[in-house]
Amino acid sequence: MNHKYEVLIIGGGVVGCAIARELSKYRVSAALLEKEMDVGMGASCRNSGVLHAGFKYAPGSLRARVAVKGNALMDDLCRDLKVKIKRIGKLTVGLDEEDEPTLRHLKEQGDTNGVPGLRVIGREEMQKIQPGVEGYIALHSPSSSIISPYSLTIGLAENALANGVNFHLGQRVESISQQPEKGWHVRTAAGEIFEAQVIINAAGLYSADVSRMAGVDGYTIYPCRGEYYVLDKRLNGTLTALIYPAPKKNAPGWGTHLTPTVDGNILIGPTAQYIKEPENHACTPDILRRLRIEGQKLLPAIQVSDYIRNFAGIRAKQTPPEVGGNKDFVIEDRKDVKGFINLVGLESPGLTASPAIAQMVVEMVGNHLSLVPDPSFNPVRPGSSDFFSELSAEEKADLVAKDPNYGEIICRCEKITKKEILDAINNPLGARTIVSLKYRARASMGRCQGGFCIPRIVRLLRDEFGWRPEDFLKRGVDSPLFVGNVRPEGGQA
Amino acid sequence: MSIKTIHRDVVVIGGGPAGLAAAIAASEAGCKDVLLIERDRILGGILNQCIHDGFGLHEFKEALSGPEYAARFINRLPGLGIEVMTGTIVLSLSPERILEVSTRGAIQYIQAGAVVLAMGCRERTRGAISIPGQRPSGVYTAGAAQNFINMENIMVGKNVCILGSGDIGLIMARRMTLEGAHVEAVFEILPYSSGLPRNIQQCLNDYNIPLFLNTTVTEIRGNGRLEGVKVAQVGKDRAPIPETERYIPCDTLLLSVGLIPENELTRDAGVAMDPITGGALVDDTFMTSVPGIFSCGNVLHVHDLADWVSVEARDAGRFAAAYVHEKREASRQRITIKEGDGVRYVLPQSVSGERDFILSLRVTAPWRNRAVVVRSGDKKVRRKKIVRLHPAEMIRINIGKDALAAAGGSSLEVSVE
């Protein structure tokens, strides 16, 4: 099948979705291709869920610019898209006098980058922000925040879709060619052809491959895996700010740290380990053990029963293991290859920067097409950023009176209602996997990890939508939940 | 919208074996205002998916299936006038015994004279025991797989490995085999089985399914669906021995690695907990540290047999009714009970000394021909010889109040000798 668009975005991570949403403000025909069965299946939803302030990046770098600007754009964006965000701020803590110059340097750097409200504070003030924290001195960055990476990525995609961008899920790009006068031909593994005048490479871990397919060599992505633990909500409220150790010279990252999530869990991690396979999201015994030991040191209240899950995300690094560190983002409107906007190596702070990157990219699209604002653009996504369980008893009662499906709890740990499950299944993108449901409705993200709710969700989807056992997939077509019926349906017992 | 508050004398949370027996006992003890709350559409709890037999051997002196066992209780509810709310979940419980409940069509508050906690337990997951590896589909807790197969007519896989020799895992090894799957083996990290000996015989040995002790799963492989697992023997410290690692292709891994009492509501209510059982601290009336809140069944401590759940819950229900009618306060005089050598936990953790009671306990390792001894200081209160002791089996011992009074003292210690 042939599809024709003016602009084609390759990759449905948070950056691709932000570009789609930014483009949807204009009268332009655009589509997004995603190889997975939903958006946000890669690093976009496998991270700490932190918005960075932007003091860590070298002044004048692209990373510094888009991080600071992206962070500043988030309040309005989250309000419109119904995305949970908490401006809890961050303490970068120095343990002794030796750390002071580092922190002072970070403050200066941040000031130069335009980071708002940075202050170097002492022990007393630090402990007012986070009771119990131990340190000599700290850099407080009030714009450091936590956010729901799931809601942000999905919200951007849904709003883009509502404003006219098409989403083609399950379309893995196989080859790209440019034909004189006709523009780009993008062929997918499913055998479909997408024609476009401008293509945007937002393929994350595969950005170097897509770049090469479009005729731009010279980039390499080195996948670098980070492992995490997720802690039980029992510890919710323990952390009132983000706490990071002051960076040490020659250390690869920030070291293990704890991050509260907007949904009330705490994450331990991430680690950094270069791997060969770009999609091997395995967690490994030695790293898990190390995370448990270091997590315990940072938060002695952690009990064995608080570890409810582990997961991994993979960074798209441009620096090989022997070099380490980071290279600046590549965001380029290639002059040598007309109509190819190339984004390579958007690792952290990609989530934070996504709305600013989207603005930059759309400006570049304007070099190729005339962009006319669409007066019918609606920035607001319907719904609520709060789950039913987060409402007051009175608000809950109102909803239950309006729709009895709110009165039926399907996921007992997270107290997710049948209505929320139905809404998630009826999502506008048409994503239908168990992970899609989880990212939208939080079902199975609690302490029983779906032992209770997955059988109930299966029953619900079978009874209300006629799903057969083979229709249930975890993430993709290669991850069926079941092999079929035990006995033929409708037979005698 | 304002929320309606209703009053009930005894509210039982959970309609499984514990809740059913507690509600019936409260009613039989003379309480005319008993409410039984169940979150599922039907009563019976986990019994509904336990279609194997072996239930009721103690209670009814016959072997029943889970649903048959549940029906014996459920059928008595209408005659006793017990009010039942199904499809209803308790969102929160306050120390003043006010329940916030959600049901189709309404949220309401219930002020209870007494509350019996009977929420049962949940299964420990892959995440809780940190099995390394990828996250493919095909990894299920044994109980979830049992639900799919027995309740939903859905087959979860064809080539199966089972980690953990808990009873549900053993039952599922047989069940999967009967439905045409190949069960490769059951792996148990401990040097002994976590399940009942009768299940080892009837579910594994009778079907030639091997049980590997001192063995665990060290890695899960597969990007989409499970492709296989690595298993390895473990040393005394339970750490895997790398040289013993081997790979087993399979499309399904069932986990039967322990049960966790489901005590989120209990904690809400500020009830003091026992870190070993994962349940509440209770006295000889099954009352928790919060007056008027009682606990029984698997939410209190994980039982080996449903029959013992029923026995325990009957006591809890009876005492809850008595609490409402007699406005009985917790007795001041308390005798605490502690675990000694060879005992993993004891229950109740304190008693009044005013009545006979049953001591429930589990041992820390398997033994033969030992005695369980209850002492007050150096005075012996009770000694019971037991031929076979096993951590998988609960031990129940009657303690008479006269023996207790004769020994005196304010604390008891229970040990294996």
mmCIF file of N, CA and C in Angstrom, chain B residues 267-364:
data_model
loop_
_atom_site.group_PDB
_atom_site.id
_atom_site.type_symbol
_atom_site.label_atom_id
_atom_site.label_comp_id
_atom_site.label_asym_id
_atom_site.label_seq_id
_atom_site.Cartn_x
_atom_site.Cartn_y
_atom_site.Cartn_z
ATOM 1 N N ARG B 267 -2.549 -2.364 57.463
ATOM 2 C CA ARG B 267 -1.572 -1.309 57.777
ATOM 3 C C ARG B 267 -2.245 0.056 57.818
ATOM 4 N N ASP B 268 -3.183 0.270 56.865
ATOM 5 C CA ASP B 268 -3.980 1.512 56.867
ATOM 6 C C ASP B 268 -4.559 1.777 58.240
ATOM 7 N N ALA B 269 -5.056 0.703 58.843
ATOM 8 C CA ALA B 269 -5.780 0.846 60.105
ATOM 9 C C ALA B 269 -4.823 0.968 61.287
ATOM 10 N N GLY B 270 -3.520 0.934 61.007
ATOM 11 C CA GLY B 270 -2.540 1.118 62.080
ATOM 12 C C GLY B 270 -2.319 -0.112 62.937
ATOM 13 N N VAL B 271 -2.639 -1.278 62.393
ATOM 14 C CA VAL B 271 -2.497 -2.523 63.149
ATOM 15 C C VAL B 271 -1.014 -2.911 63.238
ATOM 16 N N ALA B 272 -0.568 -3.333 64.406
ATOM 17 C CA ALA B 272 0.829 -3.770 64.573
ATOM 18 C C ALA B 272 1.034 -5.107 63.872
ATOM 19 N N MET B 273 2.177 -5.210 63.162
ATOM 20 C CA MET B 273 2.407 -6.378 62.309
ATOM 21 C C MET B 273 3.543 -7.241 62.831
ATOM 22 N N ASP B 274 3.484 -8.510 62.431
ATOM 23 C CA ASP B 274 4.560 -9.461 62.725
ATOM 24 C C ASP B 274 5.428 -9.582 61.471
ATOM 25 N N PRO B 275 6.698 -9.182 61.565
ATOM 26 C CA PRO B 275 7.536 -9.197 60.356
ATOM 27 C C PRO B 275 7.768 -10.614 59.803
ATOM 28 N N ILE B 276 7.637 -11.616 60.645
ATOM 29 C CA ILE B 276 7.876 -12.985 60.162
ATOM 30 C C ILE B 276 6.668 -13.519 59.394
ATOM 31 N N THR B 277 5.484 -13.425 59.979
ATOM 32 C CA THR B 277 4.297 -13.965 59.294
ATOM 33 C C THR B 277 3.826 -13.035 58.190
ATOM 34 N N GLY B 278 4.154 -11.769 58.267
ATOM 35 C CA GLY B 278 3.608 -10.784 57.331
ATOM 36 C C GLY B 278 2.168 -10.435 57.658
ATOM 37 N N GLY B 279 1.679 -10.950 58.764
ATOM 38 C CA GLY B 279 0.304 -10.667 59.190
ATOM 39 C C GLY B 279 0.291 -9.873 60.480
ATOM 40 N N ALA B 280 -0.902 -9.676 61.001
ATOM 41 C CA ALA B 280 -1.058 -8.884 62.220
ATOM 42 C C ALA B 280 -0.565 -9.669 63.440
ATOM 43 N N LEU B 281 -0.259 -8.922 64.493
ATOM 44 C CA LEU B 281 -0.066 -9.545 65.804
ATOM 45 C C LEU B 281 -1.467 -9.728 66.392
ATOM 46 N N VAL B 282 -1.764 -10.919 66.872
ATOM 47 C CA VAL B 282 -3.095 -11.151 67.439
ATOM 48 C C VAL B 282 -2.991 -11.788 68.814
ATOM 49 N N ASP B 283 -4.117 -11.704 69.545
ATOM 50 C CA ASP B 283 -4.186 -12.379 70.838
ATOM 51 C C ASP B 283 -4.980 -13.683 70.702
ATOM 52 N N ASP B 284 -5.350 -14.289 71.806
ATOM 53 C CA ASP B 284 -6.042 -15.579 71.724
ATOM 54 C C ASP B 284 -7.494 -15.447 71.285
ATOM 55 N N THR B 285 -7.960 -14.210 71.002
ATOM 56 C CA THR B 285 -9.278 -14.042 70.393
ATOM 57 C C THR B 285 -9.142 -13.615 68.935
ATOM 58 N N PHE B 286 -7.925 -13.632 68.431
ATOM 59 C CA PHE B 286 -7.606 -13.182 67.066
ATOM 60 C C PHE B 286 -7.826 -11.690 66.866
ATOM 61 N N MET B 287 -7.871 -10.965 67.994
ATOM 62 C CA MET B 287 -7.965 -9.510 67.896
ATOM 63 C C MET B 287 -6.562 -8.940 67.703
ATOM 64 N N THR B 288 -6.496 -7.940 66.845
ATOM 65 C CA THR B 288 -5.220 -7.287 66.548
ATOM 66 C C THR B 288 -4.937 -6.223 67.601
ATOM 67 N N SER B 289 -3.891 -5.432 67.379
ATOM 68 C CA SER B 289 -3.558 -4.365 68.320
ATOM 69 C C SER B 289 -4.589 -3.241 68.304
ATOM 70 N N VAL B 290 -5.450 -3.215 67.278
ATOM 71 C CA VAL B 290 -6.500 -2.194 67.228
ATOM 72 C C VAL B 290 -7.804 -2.829 67.712
ATOM 73 N N PRO B 291 -8.361 -2.327 68.795
ATOM 74 C CA PRO B 291 -9.560 -2.946 69.369
ATOM 75 C C PRO B 291 -10.682 -3.081 68.330
ATOM 76 N N GLY B 292 -11.300 -4.260 68.311
ATOM 77 C CA GLY B 292 -12.428 -4.479 67.414
ATOM 78 C C GLY B 292 -12.040 -4.906 66.015
ATOM 79 N N ILE B 293 -10.746 -4.964 65.717
ATOM 80 C CA ILE B 293 -10.308 -5.461 64.413
ATOM 81 C C ILE B 293 -9.636 -6.817 64.604
ATOM 82 N N PHE B 294 -10.198 -7.832 63.953
ATOM 83 C CA PHE B 294 -9.748 -9.215 64.090
ATOM 84 C C PHE B 294 -9.129 -9.676 62.772
ATOM 85 N N SER B 295 -8.313 -10.698 62.846
ATOM 86 C CA SER B 295 -7.664 -11.184 61.636
ATOM 87 C C SER B 295 -7.602 -12.710 61.659
ATOM 88 N N CYS B 296 -7.798 -13.340 60.509
ATOM 89 C CA CYS B 296 -7.758 -14.803 60.461
ATOM 90 C C CYS B 296 -7.504 -15.285 59.041
ATOM 91 N N GLY B 297 -7.117 -16.531 58.929
ATOM 92 C CA GLY B 297 -6.872 -17.125 57.614
ATOM 93 C C GLY B 297 -5.525 -16.700 57.071
ATOM 94 N N ASN B 298 -5.412 -16.726 55.738
ATOM 95 C CA ASN B 298 -4.109 -16.469 55.122
ATOM 96 C C ASN B 298 -3.655 -15.014 55.210
ATOM 97 N N VAL B 299 -4.549 -14.117 55.565
ATOM 98 C CA VAL B 299 -4.108 -12.738 55.750
ATOM 99 C C VAL B 299 -3.367 -12.602 57.091
ATOM 100 N N LEU B 300 -3.606 -13.564 57.962
ATOM 101 C CA LEU B 300 -2.946 -13.558 59.265
ATOM 102 C C LEU B 300 -1.613 -14.295 59.179
ATOM 103 N N HIS B 301 -1.656 -15.480 58.621
ATOM 104 C CA HIS B 301 -0.431 -16.244 58.325
ATOM 105 C C HIS B 301 -0.808 -17.269 57.270
ATOM 106 N N VAL B 302 0.124 -17.607 56.419
ATOM 107 C CA VAL B 302 -0.197 -18.510 55.313
ATOM 108 C C VAL B 302 -0.363 -19.930 55.852
ATOM 109 N N HIS B 303 -1.527 -20.500 55.565
ATOM 110 C CA HIS B 303 -1.845 -21.851 56.050
ATOM 111 C C HIS B 303 -1.438 -22.906 55.033
ATOM 112 N N ASP B 304 -1.344 -24.136 55.496
ATOM 113 C CA ASP B 304 -1.095 -25.230 54.561
ATOM 114 C C ASP B 304 -2.399 -25.796 54.012
ATOM 115 N N LEU B 305 -3.448 -25.835 54.814
ATOM 116 C CA LEU B 305 -4.715 -26.422 54.392
ATOM 117 C C LEU B 305 -5.868 -25.445 54.616
ATOM 118 N N ALA B 306 -6.802 -25.454 53.665
ATOM 119 C CA ALA B 306 -7.971 -24.588 53.791
ATOM 120 C C ALA B 306 -8.792 -24.966 55.029
ATOM 121 N N ASP B 307 -8.766 -26.244 55.374
ATOM 122 C CA ASP B 307 -9.545 -26.668 56.540
ATOM 123 C C ASP B 307 -9.111 -25.933 57.816
ATOM 124 N N TRP B 308 -7.800 -25.739 57.956
ATOM 125 C CA TRP B 308 -7.329 -25.026 59.162
ATOM 126 C C TRP B 308 -7.706 -23.554 59.115
ATOM 127 N N VAL B 309 -7.806 -23.029 57.903
ATOM 128 C CA VAL B 309 -8.279 -21.646 57.760
ATOM 129 C C VAL B 309 -9.694 -21.540 58.328
ATOM 130 N N SER B 310 -10.527 -22.495 57.962
ATOM 131 C CA SER B 310 -11.919 -22.462 58.424
ATOM 132 C C SER B 310 -11.993 -22.557 59.943
ATOM 133 N N VAL B 311 -11.189 -23.439 60.501
ATOM 134 C CA VAL B 311 -11.202 -23.628 61.962
ATOM 135 C C VAL B 311 -10.799 -22.329 62.664
ATOM 136 N N GLU B 312 -9.718 -21.727 62.171
ATOM 137 C CA GLU B 312 -9.227 -20.498 62.789
ATOM 138 C C GLU B 312 -10.238 -19.359 62.633
ATOM 139 N N ALA B 313 -10.812 -19.261 61.419
ATOM 140 C CA ALA B 313 -11.729 -18.154 61.139
ATOM 141 C C ALA B 313 -12.999 -18.250 61.968
ATOM 142 N N ARG B 314 -13.418 -19.489 62.259
ATOM 143 C CA ARG B 314 -14.613 -19.645 63.103
ATOM 144 C C ARG B 314 -14.390 -19.001 64.466
ATOM 145 N N ASP B 315 -13.207 -19.221 65.018
ATOM 146 C CA ASP B 315 -12.888 -18.600 66.301
ATOM 147 C C ASP B 315 -12.891 -17.079 66.178
ATOM 148 N N ALA B 316 -12.260 -16.587 65.131
ATOM 149 C CA ALA B 316 -12.182 -15.135 64.956
ATOM 150 C C ALA B 316 -13.578 -14.529 64.826
ATOM 151 N N GLY B 317 -14.447 -15.189 64.060
ATOM 152 C CA GLY B 317 -15.818 -14.689 63.864
ATOM 153 C C GLY B 317 -16.598 -14.669 65.167
ATOM 154 N N ARG B 318 -16.427 -15.736 65.929
ATOM 155 C CA ARG B 318 -17.122 -15.855 67.211
ATOM 156 C C ARG B 318 -16.667 -14.748 68.173
ATOM 157 N N PHE B 319 -15.367 -14.517 68.228
ATOM 158 C CA PHE B 319 -14.854 -13.484 69.139
ATOM 159 C C PHE B 319 -15.231 -12.079 68.665
ATOM 160 N N ALA B 320 -15.331 -11.894 67.349
ATOM 161 C CA ALA B 320 -15.754 -10.582 66.833
ATOM 162 C C ALA B 320 -17.183 -10.296 67.258
ATOM 163 N N ALA B 321 -18.040 -11.316 67.170
ATOM 164 C CA ALA B 321 -19.438 -11.146 67.608
ATOM 165 C C ALA B 321 -19.484 -10.836 69.103
ATOM 166 N N ALA B 322 -18.659 -11.545 69.866
ATOM 167 C CA ALA B 322 -18.636 -11.323 71.315
ATOM 168 C C ALA B 322 -18.168 -9.909 71.643
ATOM 169 N N TYR B 323 -17.220 -9.420 70.868
ATOM 170 C CA TYR B 323 -16.702 -8.058 71.085
ATOM 171 C C TYR B 323 -17.828 -7.031 70.952
ATOM 172 N N VAL B 324 -18.666 -7.227 69.927
ATOM 173 C CA VAL B 324 -19.761 -6.286 69.687
ATOM 174 C C VAL B 324 -20.790 -6.371 70.807
ATOM 175 N N HIS B 325 -21.119 -7.598 71.211
ATOM 176 C CA HIS B 325 -22.215 -7.769 72.168
ATOM 177 C C HIS B 325 -21.818 -7.506 73.608
ATOM 178 N N GLU B 326 -20.590 -7.879 73.917
ATOM 179 C CA GLU B 326 -20.186 -7.732 75.326
ATOM 180 C C GLU B 326 -19.379 -6.472 75.553
ATOM 181 N N LYS B 327 -19.125 -5.761 74.460
ATOM 182 C CA LYS B 327 -18.270 -4.569 74.538
ATOM 183 C C LYS B 327 -16.980 -4.912 75.305
ATOM 184 N N ARG B 328 -16.493 -6.135 75.008
ATOM 185 C CA ARG B 328 -15.357 -6.621 75.754
ATOM 186 C C ARG B 328 -14.088 -5.883 75.341
ATOM 187 N N GLU B 329 -13.393 -5.413 76.291
ATOM 188 C CA GLU B 329 -12.114 -4.778 76.001
ATOM 189 C C GLU B 329 -11.026 -5.845 76.061
ATOM 190 N N ALA B 330 -9.924 -5.544 75.455
ATOM 191 C CA ALA B 330 -8.800 -6.474 75.517
ATOM 192 C C ALA B 330 -8.384 -6.633 76.970
ATOM 193 N N SER B 331 -8.078 -7.867 77.347
ATOM 194 C CA SER B 331 -7.702 -8.092 78.742
ATOM 195 C C SER B 331 -6.355 -7.428 79.009
ATOM 196 N N ARG B 332 -6.186 -6.939 80.224
ATOM 197 C CA ARG B 332 -4.953 -6.238 80.566
ATOM 198 C C ARG B 332 -3.788 -7.196 80.655
ATOM 199 N N GLN B 333 -4.098 -8.298 81.337
ATOM 200 C CA GLN B 333 -3.012 -9.235 81.598
ATOM 201 C C GLN B 333 -2.668 -9.982 80.326
ATOM 202 N N ARG B 334 -1.417 -9.903 79.948
ATOM 203 C CA ARG B 334 -1.023 -10.525 78.695
ATOM 204 C C ARG B 334 0.172 -11.423 78.896
ATOM 205 N N ILE B 335 0.124 -12.549 78.265
ATOM 206 C CA ILE B 335 1.284 -13.434 78.248
ATOM 207 C C ILE B 335 1.794 -13.454 76.813
ATOM 208 N N THR B 336 3.009 -13.025 76.618
ATOM 209 C CA THR B 336 3.524 -13.003 75.246
ATOM 210 C C THR B 336 4.125 -14.358 74.890
ATOM 211 N N ILE B 337 4.093 -14.679 73.600
ATOM 212 C CA ILE B 337 4.633 -15.954 73.129
ATOM 213 C C ILE B 337 5.711 -15.680 72.092
ATOM 214 N N LYS B 338 6.859 -16.307 72.282
ATOM 215 C CA LYS B 338 7.996 -16.055 71.380
ATOM 216 C C LYS B 338 8.474 -17.352 70.750
ATOM 217 N N GLU B 339 9.110 -17.210 69.585
ATOM 218 C CA GLU B 339 9.708 -18.359 68.920
ATOM 219 C C GLU B 339 11.031 -18.689 69.592
ATOM 220 N N GLY B 340 11.262 -19.972 69.836
ATOM 221 C CA GLY B 340 12.552 -20.433 70.316
ATOM 222 C C GLY B 340 13.258 -21.199 69.207
ATOM 223 N N ASP B 341 14.214 -22.032 69.573
ATOM 224 C CA ASP B 341 14.994 -22.779 68.582
ATOM 225 C C ASP B 341 14.091 -23.628 67.678
ATOM 226 N N GLY B 342 14.356 -23.561 66.392
ATOM 227 C CA GLY B 342 13.674 -24.437 65.444
ATOM 228 C C GLY B 342 12.276 -23.999 65.078
ATOM 229 N N VAL B 343 11.827 -22.870 65.605
ATOM 230 C CA VAL B 343 10.460 -22.407 65.323
ATOM 231 C C VAL B 343 10.522 -21.108 64.541
ATOM 232 N N ARG B 344 9.852 -21.097 63.361
ATOM 233 C CA ARG B 344 9.905 -19.896 62.529
ATOM 234 C C ARG B 344 8.938 -18.831 63.040
ATOM 235 N N TYR B 345 7.738 -19.244 63.369
ATOM 236 C CA TYR B 345 6.797 -18.287 63.984
ATOM 237 C C TYR B 345 5.791 -19.017 64.851
ATOM 238 N N VAL B 346 5.197 -18.275 65.763
ATOM 239 C CA VAL B 346 4.093 -18.811 66.559
ATOM 240 C C VAL B 346 2.935 -17.830 66.514
ATOM 241 N N LEU B 347 1.764 -18.389 66.709
ATOM 242 C CA LEU B 347 0.564 -17.569 66.692
ATOM 243 C C LEU B 347 -0.445 -18.175 67.660
ATOM 244 N N PRO B 348 -1.186 -17.436 68.452
ATOM 245 C CA PRO B 348 -1.118 -15.983 68.614
ATOM 246 C C PRO B 348 0.199 -15.553 69.282
ATOM 247 N N GLN B 349 0.483 -14.262 69.142
ATOM 248 C CA GLN B 349 1.735 -13.758 69.705
ATOM 249 C C GLN B 349 1.565 -13.364 71.170
ATOM 250 N N SER B 350 0.289 -13.275 71.622
ATOM 251 C CA SER B 350 0.049 -13.046 73.047
ATOM 252 C C SER B 350 -1.302 -13.657 73.428
ATOM 253 N N VAL B 351 -1.422 -14.044 74.662
ATOM 254 C CA VAL B 351 -2.699 -14.609 75.136
ATOM 255 C C VAL B 351 -3.060 -14.001 76.486
ATOM 256 N N SER B 352 -4.346 -14.164 76.826
ATOM 257 C CA SER B 352 -4.838 -13.596 78.091
ATOM 258 C C SER B 352 -4.601 -14.538 79.264
ATOM 259 N N GLY B 353 -4.566 -15.832 78.971
ATOM 260 C CA GLY B 353 -4.498 -16.811 80.052
ATOM 261 C C GLY B 353 -5.886 -17.174 80.582
ATOM 262 N N GLU B 354 -6.913 -16.508 80.033
ATOM 263 C CA GLU B 354 -8.284 -16.743 80.534
ATOM 264 C C GLU B 354 -8.937 -17.952 79.882
ATOM 265 N N ARG B 355 -8.380 -18.416 78.794
ATOM 266 C CA ARG B 355 -9.046 -19.512 78.077
ATOM 267 C C ARG B 355 -8.021 -20.439 77.432
ATOM 268 N N ASP B 356 -8.497 -21.634 77.087
ATOM 269 C CA ASP B 356 -7.672 -22.557 76.310
ATOM 270 C C ASP B 356 -7.494 -21.951 74.923
ATOM 271 N N PHE B 357 -6.409 -22.303 74.274
ATOM 272 C CA PHE B 357 -6.231 -21.796 72.902
ATOM 273 C C PHE B 357 -5.393 -22.764 72.088
ATOM 274 N N ILE B 358 -5.388 -22.543 70.789
ATOM 275 C CA ILE B 358 -4.573 -23.370 69.905
ATOM 276 C C ILE B 358 -3.369 -22.559 69.450
ATOM 277 N N LEU B 359 -2.198 -23.151 69.652
ATOM 278 C CA LEU B 359 -0.963 -22.518 69.212
ATOM 279 C C LEU B 359 -0.682 -23.017 67.798
ATOM 280 N N SER B 360 -0.537 -22.076 66.848
ATOM 281 C CA SER B 360 -0.144 -22.462 65.481
ATOM 282 C C SER B 360 1.312 -22.105 65.302
ATOM 283 N N LEU B 361 2.060 -22.991 64.651
ATOM 284 C CA LEU B 361 3.465 -22.669 64.443
ATOM 285 C C LEU B 361 4.008 -23.380 63.213
ATOM 286 N N ARG B 362 5.120 -22.866 62.751
ATOM 287 C CA ARG B 362 5.868 -23.557 61.698
ATOM 288 C C ARG B 362 7.311 -23.707 62.138
ATOM 289 N N VAL B 363 7.907 -24.821 61.732
ATOM 290 C CA VAL B 363 9.302 -25.076 62.106
ATOM 291 C C VAL B 363 10.231 -24.548 61.010
ATOM 292 N N THR B 364 11.511 -24.438 61.340
ATOM 293 C CA THR B 364 12.455 -23.830 60.395
ATOM 294 C C THR B 364 13.088 -24.838 59.440
#
